[in-house]
PDB file of N, CA and C in Angstrom:
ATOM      1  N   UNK F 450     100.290 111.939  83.895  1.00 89.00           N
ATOM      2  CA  UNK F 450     101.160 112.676  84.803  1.00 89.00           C
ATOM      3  C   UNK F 450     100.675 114.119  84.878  1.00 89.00           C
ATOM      4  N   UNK F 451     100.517 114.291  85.970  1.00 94.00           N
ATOM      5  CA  UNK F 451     100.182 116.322  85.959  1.00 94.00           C
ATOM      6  C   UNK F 451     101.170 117.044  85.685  1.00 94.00           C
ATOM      7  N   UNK F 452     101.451 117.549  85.434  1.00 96.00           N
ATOM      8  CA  UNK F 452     102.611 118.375  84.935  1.00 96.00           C
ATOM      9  C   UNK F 452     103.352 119.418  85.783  1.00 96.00           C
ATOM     10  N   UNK F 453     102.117 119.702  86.665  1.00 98.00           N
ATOM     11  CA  UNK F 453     102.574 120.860  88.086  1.00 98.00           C
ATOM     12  C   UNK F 453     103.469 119.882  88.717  1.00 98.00           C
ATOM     13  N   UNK F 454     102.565 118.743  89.503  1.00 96.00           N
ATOM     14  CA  UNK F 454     103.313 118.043  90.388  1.00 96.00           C
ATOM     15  C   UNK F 454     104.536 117.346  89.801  1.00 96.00           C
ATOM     16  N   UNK F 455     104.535 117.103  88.604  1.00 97.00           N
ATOM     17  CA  UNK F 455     105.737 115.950  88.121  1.00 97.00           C
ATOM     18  C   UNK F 455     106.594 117.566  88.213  1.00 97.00           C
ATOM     19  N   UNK F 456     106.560 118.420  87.498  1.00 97.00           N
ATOM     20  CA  UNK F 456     107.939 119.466  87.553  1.00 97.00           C
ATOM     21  C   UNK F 456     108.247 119.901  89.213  1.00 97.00           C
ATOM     22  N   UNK F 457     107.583 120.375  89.627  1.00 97.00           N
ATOM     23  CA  UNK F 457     107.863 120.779  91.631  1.00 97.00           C
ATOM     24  C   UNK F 457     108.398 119.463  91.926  1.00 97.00           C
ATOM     25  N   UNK F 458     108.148 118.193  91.928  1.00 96.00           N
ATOM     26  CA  UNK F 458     108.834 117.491  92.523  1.00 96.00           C
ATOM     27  C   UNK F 458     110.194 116.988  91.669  1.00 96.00           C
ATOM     28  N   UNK F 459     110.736 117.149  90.466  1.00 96.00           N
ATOM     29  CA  UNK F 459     111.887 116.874  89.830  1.00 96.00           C
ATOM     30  C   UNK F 459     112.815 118.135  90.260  1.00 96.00           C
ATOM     31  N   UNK F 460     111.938 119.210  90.334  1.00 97.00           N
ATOM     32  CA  UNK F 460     113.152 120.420  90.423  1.00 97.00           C
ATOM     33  C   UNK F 460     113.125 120.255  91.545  1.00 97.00           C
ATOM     34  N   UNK F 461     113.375 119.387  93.143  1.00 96.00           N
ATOM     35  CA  UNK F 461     113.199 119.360  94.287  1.00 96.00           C
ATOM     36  C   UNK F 461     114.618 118.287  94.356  1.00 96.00           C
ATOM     37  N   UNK F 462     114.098 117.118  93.657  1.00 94.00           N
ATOM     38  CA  UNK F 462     115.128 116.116  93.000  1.00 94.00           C
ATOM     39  C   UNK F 462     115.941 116.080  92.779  1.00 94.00           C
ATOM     40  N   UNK F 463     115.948 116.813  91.144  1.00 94.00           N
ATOM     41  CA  UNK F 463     117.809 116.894  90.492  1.00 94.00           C
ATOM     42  C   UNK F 463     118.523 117.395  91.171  1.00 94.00           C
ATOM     43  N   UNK F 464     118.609 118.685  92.016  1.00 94.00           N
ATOM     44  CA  UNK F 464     119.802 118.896  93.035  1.00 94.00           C
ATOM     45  C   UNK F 464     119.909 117.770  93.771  1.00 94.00           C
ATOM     46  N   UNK F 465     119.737 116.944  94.208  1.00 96.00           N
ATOM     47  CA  UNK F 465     120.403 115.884  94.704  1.00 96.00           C
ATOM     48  C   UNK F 465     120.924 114.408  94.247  1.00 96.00           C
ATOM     49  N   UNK F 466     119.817 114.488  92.903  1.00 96.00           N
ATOM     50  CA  UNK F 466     119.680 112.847  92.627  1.00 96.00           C
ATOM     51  C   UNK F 466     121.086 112.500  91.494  1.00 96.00           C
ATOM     52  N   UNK F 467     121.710 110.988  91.924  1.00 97.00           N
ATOM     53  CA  UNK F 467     122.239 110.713  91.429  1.00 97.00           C
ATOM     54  C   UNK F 467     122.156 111.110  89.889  1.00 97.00           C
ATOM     55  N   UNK F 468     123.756 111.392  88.624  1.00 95.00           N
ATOM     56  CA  UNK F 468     123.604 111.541  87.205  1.00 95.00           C
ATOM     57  C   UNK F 468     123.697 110.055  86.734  1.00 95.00           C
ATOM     58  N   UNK F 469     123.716 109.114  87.335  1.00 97.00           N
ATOM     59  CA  UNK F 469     123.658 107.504  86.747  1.00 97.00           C
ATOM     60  C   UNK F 469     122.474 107.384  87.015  1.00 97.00           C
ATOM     61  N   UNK F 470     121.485 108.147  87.839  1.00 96.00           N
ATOM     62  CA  UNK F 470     119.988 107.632  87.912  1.00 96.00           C
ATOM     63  C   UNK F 470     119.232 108.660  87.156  1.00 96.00           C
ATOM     64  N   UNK F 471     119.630 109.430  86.265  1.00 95.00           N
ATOM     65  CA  UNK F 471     118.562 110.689  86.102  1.00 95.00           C
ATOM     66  C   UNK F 471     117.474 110.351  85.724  1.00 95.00           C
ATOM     67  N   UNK F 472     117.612 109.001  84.161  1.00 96.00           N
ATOM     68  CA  UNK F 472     116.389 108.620  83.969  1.00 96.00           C
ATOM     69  C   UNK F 472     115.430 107.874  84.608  1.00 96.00           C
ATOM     70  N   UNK F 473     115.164 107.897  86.274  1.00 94.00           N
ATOM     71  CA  UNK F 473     114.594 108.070  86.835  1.00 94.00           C
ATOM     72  C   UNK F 473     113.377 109.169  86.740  1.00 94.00           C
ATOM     73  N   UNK F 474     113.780 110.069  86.521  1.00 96.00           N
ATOM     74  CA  UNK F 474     112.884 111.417  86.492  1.00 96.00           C
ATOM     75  C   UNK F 474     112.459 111.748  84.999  1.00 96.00           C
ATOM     76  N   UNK F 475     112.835 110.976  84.627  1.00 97.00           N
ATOM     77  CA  UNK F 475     111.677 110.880  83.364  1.00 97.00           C
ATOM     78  C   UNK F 475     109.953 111.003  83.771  1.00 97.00           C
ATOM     79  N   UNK F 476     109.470 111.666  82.889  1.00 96.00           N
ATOM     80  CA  UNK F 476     108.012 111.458  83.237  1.00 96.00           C
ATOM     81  C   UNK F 476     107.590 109.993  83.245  1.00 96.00           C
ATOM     82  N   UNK F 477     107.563 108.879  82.211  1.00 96.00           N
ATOM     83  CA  UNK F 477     106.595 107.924  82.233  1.00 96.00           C
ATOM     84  C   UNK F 477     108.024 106.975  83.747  1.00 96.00           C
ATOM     85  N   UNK F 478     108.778 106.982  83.743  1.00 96.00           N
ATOM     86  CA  UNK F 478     109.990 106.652  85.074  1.00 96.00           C
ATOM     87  C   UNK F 478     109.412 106.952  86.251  1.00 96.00           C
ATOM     88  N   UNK F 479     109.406 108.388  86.274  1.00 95.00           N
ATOM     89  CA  UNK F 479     108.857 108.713  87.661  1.00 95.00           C
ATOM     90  C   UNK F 479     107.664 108.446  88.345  1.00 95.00           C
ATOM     91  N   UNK F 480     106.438 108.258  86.826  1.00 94.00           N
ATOM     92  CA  UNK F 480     104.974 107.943  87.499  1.00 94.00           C
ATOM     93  C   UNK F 480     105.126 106.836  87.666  1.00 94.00           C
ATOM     94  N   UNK F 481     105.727 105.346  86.833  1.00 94.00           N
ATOM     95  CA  UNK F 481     105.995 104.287  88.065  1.00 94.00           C
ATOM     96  C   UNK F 481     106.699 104.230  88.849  1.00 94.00           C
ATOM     97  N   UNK F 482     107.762 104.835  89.483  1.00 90.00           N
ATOM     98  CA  UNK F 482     108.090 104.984  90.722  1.00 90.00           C
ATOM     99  C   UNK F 482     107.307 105.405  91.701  1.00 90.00           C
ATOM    100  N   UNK F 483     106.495 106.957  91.585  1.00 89.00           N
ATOM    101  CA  UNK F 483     105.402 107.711  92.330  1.00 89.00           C
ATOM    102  C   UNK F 483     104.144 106.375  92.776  1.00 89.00           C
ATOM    103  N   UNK F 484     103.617 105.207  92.064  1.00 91.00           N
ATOM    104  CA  UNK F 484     102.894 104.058  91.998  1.00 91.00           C
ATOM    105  C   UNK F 484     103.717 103.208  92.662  1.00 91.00           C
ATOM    106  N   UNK F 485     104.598 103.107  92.670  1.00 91.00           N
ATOM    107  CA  UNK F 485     104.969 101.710  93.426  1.00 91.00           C
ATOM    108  C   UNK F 485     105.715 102.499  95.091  1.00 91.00           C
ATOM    109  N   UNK F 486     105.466 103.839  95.006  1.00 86.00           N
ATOM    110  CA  UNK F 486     106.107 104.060  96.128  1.00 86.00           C
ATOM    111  C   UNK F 486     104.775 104.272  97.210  1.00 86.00           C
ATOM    112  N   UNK F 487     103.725 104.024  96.410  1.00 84.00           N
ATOM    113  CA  UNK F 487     102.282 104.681  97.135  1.00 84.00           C
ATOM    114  C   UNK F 487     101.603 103.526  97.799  1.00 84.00           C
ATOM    115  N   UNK F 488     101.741 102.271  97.287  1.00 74.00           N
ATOM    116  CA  UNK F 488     101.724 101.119  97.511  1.00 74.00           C
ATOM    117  C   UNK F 488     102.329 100.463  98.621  1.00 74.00           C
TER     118      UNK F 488
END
């Protein structure tokens, strides 16, 4: 995970994203999401 892009895009995120989904935005969460959304 890069660390620039994984933080700019979470702090873009949490203002909106559901608190029942946060661990979503976990780092190793988010890079398979970021992979299956590229697909």
């Amino acid at each position: 995970v890069n660390p620039e892009e994984y933080l700019a895009d979470v702090l873009l995120r949490v203002q909106t994203h559901p608190n029942a989904r946060i661990g979503e935005l976990l780092p190793h969460e988010w890079k398979r999401l970021r992979a299956a959304d590229s697909s």
